[in-house]
CSV table of C-alpha atoms in Angstrom, one decimal:
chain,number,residue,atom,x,y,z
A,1,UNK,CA,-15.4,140.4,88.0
A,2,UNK,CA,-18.9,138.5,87.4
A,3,UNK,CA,-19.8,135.7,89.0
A,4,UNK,CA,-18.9,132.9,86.8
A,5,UNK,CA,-20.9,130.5,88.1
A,6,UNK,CA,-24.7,131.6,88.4
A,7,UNK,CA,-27.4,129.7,89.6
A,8,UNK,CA,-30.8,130.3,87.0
A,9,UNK,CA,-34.1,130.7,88.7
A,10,UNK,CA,-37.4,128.9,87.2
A,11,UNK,CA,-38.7,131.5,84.4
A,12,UNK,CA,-42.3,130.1,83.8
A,13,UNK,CA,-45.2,131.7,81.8
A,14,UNK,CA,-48.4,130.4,80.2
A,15,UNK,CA,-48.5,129.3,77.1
A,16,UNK,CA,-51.5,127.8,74.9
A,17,UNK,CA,-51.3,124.0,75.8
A,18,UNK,CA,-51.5,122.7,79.1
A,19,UNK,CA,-48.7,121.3,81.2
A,20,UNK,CA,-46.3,122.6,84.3
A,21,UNK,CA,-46.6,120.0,87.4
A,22,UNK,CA,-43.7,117.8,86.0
A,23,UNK,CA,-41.3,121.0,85.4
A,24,UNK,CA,-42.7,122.0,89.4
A,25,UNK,CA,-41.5,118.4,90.3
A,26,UNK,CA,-38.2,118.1,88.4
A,27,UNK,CA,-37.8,122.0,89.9
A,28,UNK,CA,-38.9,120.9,93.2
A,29,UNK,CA,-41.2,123.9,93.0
A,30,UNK,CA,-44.4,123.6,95.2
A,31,UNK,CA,-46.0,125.5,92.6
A,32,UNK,CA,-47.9,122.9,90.0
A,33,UNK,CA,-49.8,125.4,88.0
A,34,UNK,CA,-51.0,123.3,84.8
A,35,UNK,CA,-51.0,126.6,82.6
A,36,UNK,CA,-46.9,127.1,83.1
A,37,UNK,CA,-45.4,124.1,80.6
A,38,UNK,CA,-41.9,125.9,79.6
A,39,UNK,CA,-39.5,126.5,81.5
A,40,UNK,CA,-36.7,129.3,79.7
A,41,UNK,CA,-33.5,128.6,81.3
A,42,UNK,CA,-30.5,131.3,80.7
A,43,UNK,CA,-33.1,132.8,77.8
A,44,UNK,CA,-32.0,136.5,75.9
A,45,UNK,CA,-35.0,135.7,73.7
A,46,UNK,CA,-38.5,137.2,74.0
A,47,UNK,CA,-41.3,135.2,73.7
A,48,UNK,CA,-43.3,136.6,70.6
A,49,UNK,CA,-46.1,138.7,71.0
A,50,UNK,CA,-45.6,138.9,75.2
A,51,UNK,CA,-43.6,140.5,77.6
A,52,UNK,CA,-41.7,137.0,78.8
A,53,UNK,CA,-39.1,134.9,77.5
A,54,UNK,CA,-35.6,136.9,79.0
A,55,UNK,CA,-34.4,135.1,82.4
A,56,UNK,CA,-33.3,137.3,85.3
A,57,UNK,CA,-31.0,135.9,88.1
A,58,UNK,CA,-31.7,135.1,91.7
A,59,UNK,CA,-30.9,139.4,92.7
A,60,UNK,CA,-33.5,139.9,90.0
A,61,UNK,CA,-31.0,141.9,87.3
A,62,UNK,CA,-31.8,140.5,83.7
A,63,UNK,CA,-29.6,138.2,82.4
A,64,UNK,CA,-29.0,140.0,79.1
A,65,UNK,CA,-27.2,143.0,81.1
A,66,UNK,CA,-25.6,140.5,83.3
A,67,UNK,CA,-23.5,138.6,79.8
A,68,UNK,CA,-23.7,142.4,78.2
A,69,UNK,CA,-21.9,144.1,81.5
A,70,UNK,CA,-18.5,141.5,80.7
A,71,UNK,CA,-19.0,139.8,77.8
A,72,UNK,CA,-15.4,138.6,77.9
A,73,UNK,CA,-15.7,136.4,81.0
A,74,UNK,CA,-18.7,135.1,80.0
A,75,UNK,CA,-17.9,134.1,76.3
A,76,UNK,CA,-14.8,132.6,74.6
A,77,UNK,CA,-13.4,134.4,71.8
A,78,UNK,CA,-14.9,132.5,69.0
A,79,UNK,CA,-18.0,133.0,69.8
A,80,UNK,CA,-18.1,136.7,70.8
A,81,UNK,CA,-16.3,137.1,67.5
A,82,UNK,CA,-19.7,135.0,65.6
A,83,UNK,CA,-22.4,136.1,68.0
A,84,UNK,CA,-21.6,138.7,70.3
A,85,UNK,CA,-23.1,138.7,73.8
A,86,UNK,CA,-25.6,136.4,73.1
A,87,UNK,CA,-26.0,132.4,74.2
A,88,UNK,CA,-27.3,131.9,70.6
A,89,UNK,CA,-29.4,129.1,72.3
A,90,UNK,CA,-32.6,128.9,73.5
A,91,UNK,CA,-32.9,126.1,76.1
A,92,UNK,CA,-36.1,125.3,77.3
A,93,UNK,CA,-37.8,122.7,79.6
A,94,UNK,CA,-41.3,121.8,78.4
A,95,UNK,CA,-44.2,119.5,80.1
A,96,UNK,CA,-46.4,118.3,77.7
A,97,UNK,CA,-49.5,117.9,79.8
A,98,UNK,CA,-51.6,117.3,77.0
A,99,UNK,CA,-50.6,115.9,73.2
A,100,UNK,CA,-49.4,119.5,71.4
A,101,UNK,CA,-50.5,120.5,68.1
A,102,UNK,CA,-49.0,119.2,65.0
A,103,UNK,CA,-47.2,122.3,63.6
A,104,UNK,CA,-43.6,123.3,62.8
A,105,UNK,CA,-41.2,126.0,62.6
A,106,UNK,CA,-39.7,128.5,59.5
A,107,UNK,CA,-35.7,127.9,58.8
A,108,UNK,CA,-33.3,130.9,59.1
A,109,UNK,CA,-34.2,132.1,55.1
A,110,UNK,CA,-38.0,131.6,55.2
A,111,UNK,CA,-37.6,133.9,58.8
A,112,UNK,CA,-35.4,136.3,57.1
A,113,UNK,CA,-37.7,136.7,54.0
A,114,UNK,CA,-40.9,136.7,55.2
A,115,UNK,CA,-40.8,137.9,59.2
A,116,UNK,CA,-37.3,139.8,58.9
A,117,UNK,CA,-35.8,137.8,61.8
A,118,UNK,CA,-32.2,136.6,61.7
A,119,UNK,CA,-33.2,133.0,63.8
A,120,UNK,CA,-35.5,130.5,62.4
A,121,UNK,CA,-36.2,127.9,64.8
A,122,UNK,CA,-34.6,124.2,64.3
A,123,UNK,CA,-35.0,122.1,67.3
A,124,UNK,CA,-33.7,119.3,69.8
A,125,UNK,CA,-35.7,117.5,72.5
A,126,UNK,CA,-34.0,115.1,75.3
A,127,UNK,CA,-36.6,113.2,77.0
A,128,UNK,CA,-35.8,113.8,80.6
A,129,UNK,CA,-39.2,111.9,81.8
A,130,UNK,CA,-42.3,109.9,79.9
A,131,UNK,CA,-45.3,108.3,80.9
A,132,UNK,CA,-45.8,104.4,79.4
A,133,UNK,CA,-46.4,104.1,75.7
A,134,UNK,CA,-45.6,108.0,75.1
A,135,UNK,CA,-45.5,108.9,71.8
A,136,UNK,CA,-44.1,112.0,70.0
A,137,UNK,CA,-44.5,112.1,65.8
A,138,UNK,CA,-42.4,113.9,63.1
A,139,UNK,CA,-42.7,114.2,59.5
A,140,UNK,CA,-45.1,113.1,56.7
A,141,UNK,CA,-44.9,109.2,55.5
A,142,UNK,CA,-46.0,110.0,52.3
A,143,UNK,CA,-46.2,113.4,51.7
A,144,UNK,CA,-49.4,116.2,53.2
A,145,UNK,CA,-52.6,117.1,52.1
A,146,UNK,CA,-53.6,120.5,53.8
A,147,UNK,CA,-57.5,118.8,53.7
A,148,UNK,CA,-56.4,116.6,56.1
A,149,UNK,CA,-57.9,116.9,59.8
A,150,UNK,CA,-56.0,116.0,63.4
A,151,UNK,CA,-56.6,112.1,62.6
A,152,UNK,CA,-55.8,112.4,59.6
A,153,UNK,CA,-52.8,114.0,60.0
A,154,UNK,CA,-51.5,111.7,63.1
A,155,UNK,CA,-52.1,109.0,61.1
A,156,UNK,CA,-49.8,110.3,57.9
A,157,UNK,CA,-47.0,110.8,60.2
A,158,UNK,CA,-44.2,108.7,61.6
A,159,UNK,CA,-45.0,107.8,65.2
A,160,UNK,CA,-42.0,107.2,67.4
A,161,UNK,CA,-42.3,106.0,71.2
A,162,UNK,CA,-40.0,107.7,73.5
A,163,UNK,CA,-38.6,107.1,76.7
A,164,UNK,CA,-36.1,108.8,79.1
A,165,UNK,CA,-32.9,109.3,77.9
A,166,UNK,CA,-34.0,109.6,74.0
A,167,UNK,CA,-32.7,112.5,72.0
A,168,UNK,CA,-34.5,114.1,68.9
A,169,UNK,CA,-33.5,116.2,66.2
A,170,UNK,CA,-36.4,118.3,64.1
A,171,UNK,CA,-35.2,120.3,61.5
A,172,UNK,CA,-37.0,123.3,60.7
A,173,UNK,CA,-40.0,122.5,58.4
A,174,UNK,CA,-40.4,119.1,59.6
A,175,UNK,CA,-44.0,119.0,61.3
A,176,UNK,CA,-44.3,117.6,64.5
A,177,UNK,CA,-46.6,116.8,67.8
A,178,UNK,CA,-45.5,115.8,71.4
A,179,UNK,CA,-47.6,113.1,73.2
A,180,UNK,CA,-49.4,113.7,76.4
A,181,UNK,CA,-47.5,113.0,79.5
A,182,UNK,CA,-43.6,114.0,78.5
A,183,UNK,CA,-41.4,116.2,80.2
A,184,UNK,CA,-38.4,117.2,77.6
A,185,UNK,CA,-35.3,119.4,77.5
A,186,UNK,CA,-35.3,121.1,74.4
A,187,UNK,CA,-33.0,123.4,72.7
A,188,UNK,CA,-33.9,125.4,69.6
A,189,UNK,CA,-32.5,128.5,67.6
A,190,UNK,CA,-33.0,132.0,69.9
A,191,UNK,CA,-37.0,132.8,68.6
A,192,UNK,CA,-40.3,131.5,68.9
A,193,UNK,CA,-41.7,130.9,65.8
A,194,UNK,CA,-44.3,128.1,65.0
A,195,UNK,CA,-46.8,127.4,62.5
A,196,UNK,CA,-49.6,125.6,63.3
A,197,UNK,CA,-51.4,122.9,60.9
A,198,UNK,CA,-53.6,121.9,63.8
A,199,UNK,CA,-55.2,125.3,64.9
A,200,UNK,CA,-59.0,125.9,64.6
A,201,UNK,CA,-59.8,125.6,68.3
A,202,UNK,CA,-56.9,126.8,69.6
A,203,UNK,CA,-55.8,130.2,68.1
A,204,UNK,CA,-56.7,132.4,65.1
A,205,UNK,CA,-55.4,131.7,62.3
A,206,UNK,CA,-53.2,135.0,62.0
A,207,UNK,CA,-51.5,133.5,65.4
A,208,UNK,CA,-51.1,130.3,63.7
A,209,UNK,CA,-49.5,131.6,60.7
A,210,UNK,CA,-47.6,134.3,62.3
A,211,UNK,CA,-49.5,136.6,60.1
A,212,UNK,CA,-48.6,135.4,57.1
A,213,UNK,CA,-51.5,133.7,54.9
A,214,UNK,CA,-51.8,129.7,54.6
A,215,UNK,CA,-50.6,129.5,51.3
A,216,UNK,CA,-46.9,131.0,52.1
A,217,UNK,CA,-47.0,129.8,55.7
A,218,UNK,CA,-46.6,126.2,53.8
A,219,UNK,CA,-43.8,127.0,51.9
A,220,UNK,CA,-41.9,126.5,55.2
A,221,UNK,CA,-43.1,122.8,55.3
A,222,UNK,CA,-40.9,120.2,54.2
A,223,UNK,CA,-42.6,116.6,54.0
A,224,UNK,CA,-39.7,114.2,54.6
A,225,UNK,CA,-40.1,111.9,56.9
A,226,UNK,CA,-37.8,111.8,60.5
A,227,UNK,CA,-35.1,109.6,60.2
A,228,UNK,CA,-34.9,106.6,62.2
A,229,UNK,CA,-31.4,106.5,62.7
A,230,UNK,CA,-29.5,107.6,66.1
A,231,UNK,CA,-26.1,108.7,65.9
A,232,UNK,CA,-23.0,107.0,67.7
A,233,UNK,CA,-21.3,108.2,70.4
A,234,UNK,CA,-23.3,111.5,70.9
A,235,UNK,CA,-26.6,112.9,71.6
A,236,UNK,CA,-27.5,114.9,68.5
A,237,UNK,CA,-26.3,114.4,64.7
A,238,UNK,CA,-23.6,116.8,63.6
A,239,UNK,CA,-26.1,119.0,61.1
A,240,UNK,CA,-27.4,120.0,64.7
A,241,UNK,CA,-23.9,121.7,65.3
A,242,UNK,CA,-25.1,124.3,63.1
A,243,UNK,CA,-27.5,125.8,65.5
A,244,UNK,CA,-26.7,124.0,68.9
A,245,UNK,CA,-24.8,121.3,70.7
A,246,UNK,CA,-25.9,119.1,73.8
A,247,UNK,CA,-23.4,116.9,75.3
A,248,UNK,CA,-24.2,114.6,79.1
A,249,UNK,CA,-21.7,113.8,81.3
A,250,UNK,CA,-20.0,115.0,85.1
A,251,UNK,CA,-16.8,116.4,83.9
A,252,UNK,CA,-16.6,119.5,80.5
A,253,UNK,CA,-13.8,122.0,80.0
A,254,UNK,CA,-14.2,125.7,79.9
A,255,UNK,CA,-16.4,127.3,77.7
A,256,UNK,CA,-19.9,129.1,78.1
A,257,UNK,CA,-22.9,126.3,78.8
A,258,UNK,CA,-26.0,126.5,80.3
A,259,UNK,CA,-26.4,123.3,82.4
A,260,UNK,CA,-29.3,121.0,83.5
A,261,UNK,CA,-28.7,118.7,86.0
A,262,UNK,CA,-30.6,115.9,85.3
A,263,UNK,CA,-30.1,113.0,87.6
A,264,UNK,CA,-28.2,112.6,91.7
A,265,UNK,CA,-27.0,115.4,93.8
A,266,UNK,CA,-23.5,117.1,94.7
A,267,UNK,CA,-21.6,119.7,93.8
A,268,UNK,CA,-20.6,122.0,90.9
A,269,UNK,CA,-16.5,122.6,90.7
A,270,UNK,CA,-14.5,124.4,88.9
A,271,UNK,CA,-10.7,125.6,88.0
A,272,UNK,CA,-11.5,129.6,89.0
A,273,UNK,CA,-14.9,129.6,91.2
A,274,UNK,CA,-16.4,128.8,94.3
A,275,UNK,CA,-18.2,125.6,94.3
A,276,UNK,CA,-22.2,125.6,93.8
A,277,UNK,CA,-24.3,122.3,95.9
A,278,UNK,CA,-26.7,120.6,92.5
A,279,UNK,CA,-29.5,118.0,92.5
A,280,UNK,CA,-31.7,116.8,89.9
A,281,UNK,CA,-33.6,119.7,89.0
A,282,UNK,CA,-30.5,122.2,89.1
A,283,UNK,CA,-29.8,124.8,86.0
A,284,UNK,CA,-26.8,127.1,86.4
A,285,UNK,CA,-24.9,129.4,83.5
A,286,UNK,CA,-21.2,128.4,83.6
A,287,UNK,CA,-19.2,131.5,82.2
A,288,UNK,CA,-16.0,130.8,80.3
A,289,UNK,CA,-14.1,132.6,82.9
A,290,UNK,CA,-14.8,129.6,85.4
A,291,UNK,CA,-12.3,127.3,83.1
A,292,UNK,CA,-13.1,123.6,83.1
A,293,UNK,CA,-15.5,122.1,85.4
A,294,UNK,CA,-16.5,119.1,86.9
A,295,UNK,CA,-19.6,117.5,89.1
A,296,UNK,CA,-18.8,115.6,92.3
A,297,UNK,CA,-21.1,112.9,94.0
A,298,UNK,CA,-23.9,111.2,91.9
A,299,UNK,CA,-25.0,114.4,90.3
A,300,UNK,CA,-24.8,114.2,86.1
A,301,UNK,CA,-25.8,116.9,83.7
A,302,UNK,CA,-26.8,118.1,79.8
A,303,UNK,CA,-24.5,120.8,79.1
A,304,UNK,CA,-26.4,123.0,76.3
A,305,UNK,CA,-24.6,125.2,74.2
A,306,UNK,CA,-24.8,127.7,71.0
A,307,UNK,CA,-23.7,126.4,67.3
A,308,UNK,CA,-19.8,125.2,67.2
């Protein structure tokens, strides 16, 4: 029998922006490496192009063997009978030490057709910290123009402040840039696929356009602008049920999560395991097998799961 309850380790690697102290902090990690800004919590997925991306646990066994050894505990029947062994998440924490690119991601038929992977990558963030006047910005105003330069492009976009607490939806093909000085939960269909309209300067172009050339690349741009509306009585619209669902609270009943503790301290209880102490900062896999589940004292989490 598995333990149901596991406690995920920090699974950091360097990425082309800049960013990492505030994950360190969250973490409480004396490690504050500015070149490590994600953070792949309970992750199967490989980061394209490098040897990083799948989490291991605290004994060091990779996670992937771990959910593949008894998938039964881990998963409830629905899903193993949709998507195997597999979270069919990818949950991420990401420190924006510097504004990121404007770019944006292929949806699940542009990925199939064109890069023959099954996952394109539609997205969530939940602000978990941001600096004064943070900004993030998604979708075209009034349409693109691929002339356009950075200014150019930041000013045809919709700018939308953001403050702890905020959630965010961005459908694939809707371009987007985080601000300087946010630290985010995000979680996003299993890949890592971006497209970059902001690139000279920062990759090649191949890397921007995951080898594909600029002209097709585009075809996975939509121009719509983000909505402005914010849904009632949940964090994310239901469309995102499709690819993921994010829900915050102290007390969930059984059913595979990966969990982020996000605010106090306490404990982690549940109907069939032996409790686990949390703090801010905390992520833990919570297998099926462990039944319903509950925090105790101040602590509160985001539990992150794959499409319903």
């Amino acid at each position: 029998m598995p333990v149901t309850i596991q406690v995920l380790p920090p699974n950091r690697f360097p990425r082309f922006y800049r960013g990492g102290p505030r994950i360190a902090a969250f973490r409480g990690i004396d490690e504050p490496d500015e070149r490590l800004p994600e953070d792949w919590i309970g992750s199967t997925t490989h980061a394209r192009s490098e040897d990083n991306g799948p989490s291991r646990l605290a004994d060091g066994s990779l996670l992937a063997d771990v959910l593949a050894a008894d998938p039964e505990s881990f998963f409830e029947p629905a899903h193993l009978a949709r998507h195997g062994a597999e979270p069919a998440v990818l949950v991420k924490l990401l420190d924006a030490g510097e504004r990121l690119p404007v770019h944006f991601h292929p949806d699940r038929a542009f990925a199939q057709r064109h890069l023959g992977i099954d996952h394109g990558k539609t997205e969530a963030w939940i602000i978990l910290e941001a600096e004064p006047d943070a900004t993030v910005w998604l979708g075209f105003e009034h349409g693109f123009d691929p002339s356009w330069d950075a200014a150019a492009m930041l000013d045809g976009m919709r700018r939308i402040p953001v403050a702890a607490g905020d959630a965010l939806y961005v459908p694939a093909g809707m371009p987007h840039a985080i601000g300087e000085g946010i630290l985010l939960l995000e979680l996003q269909e299993p890949s890592d696929l971006s497209l970059l309209l902001e690139w000279q300067g920062i990759v090649a172009e191949e890397d921007a356009f995951l080898g594909l050339t600029p002209q097709v690349a585009l075809e996975a741009l939509t121009t719509t602008p983000a909505s402005r509306e914010r849904p009632v009585g949940r964090l994310l619209p239901a469309e995102a049920d499709a690819f993921f669902r994010a829900d915050e609270g102290a007390s969930f009943d059984a059913g595979f999560a990966i969990v982020v503790v996000h605010a106090g301290a306490g404990e982690l209880e549940s109907e069939n395991a032996a409790s686990v102490p949390v703090r801010r900062g905390s992520t833990l896999l919570v297998a099926y097998a462990a039944g319903a589940w509950r925090l105790t004292g101040s602590a509160r989490a985001f539990r992150c799961r794959g499409p319903a």
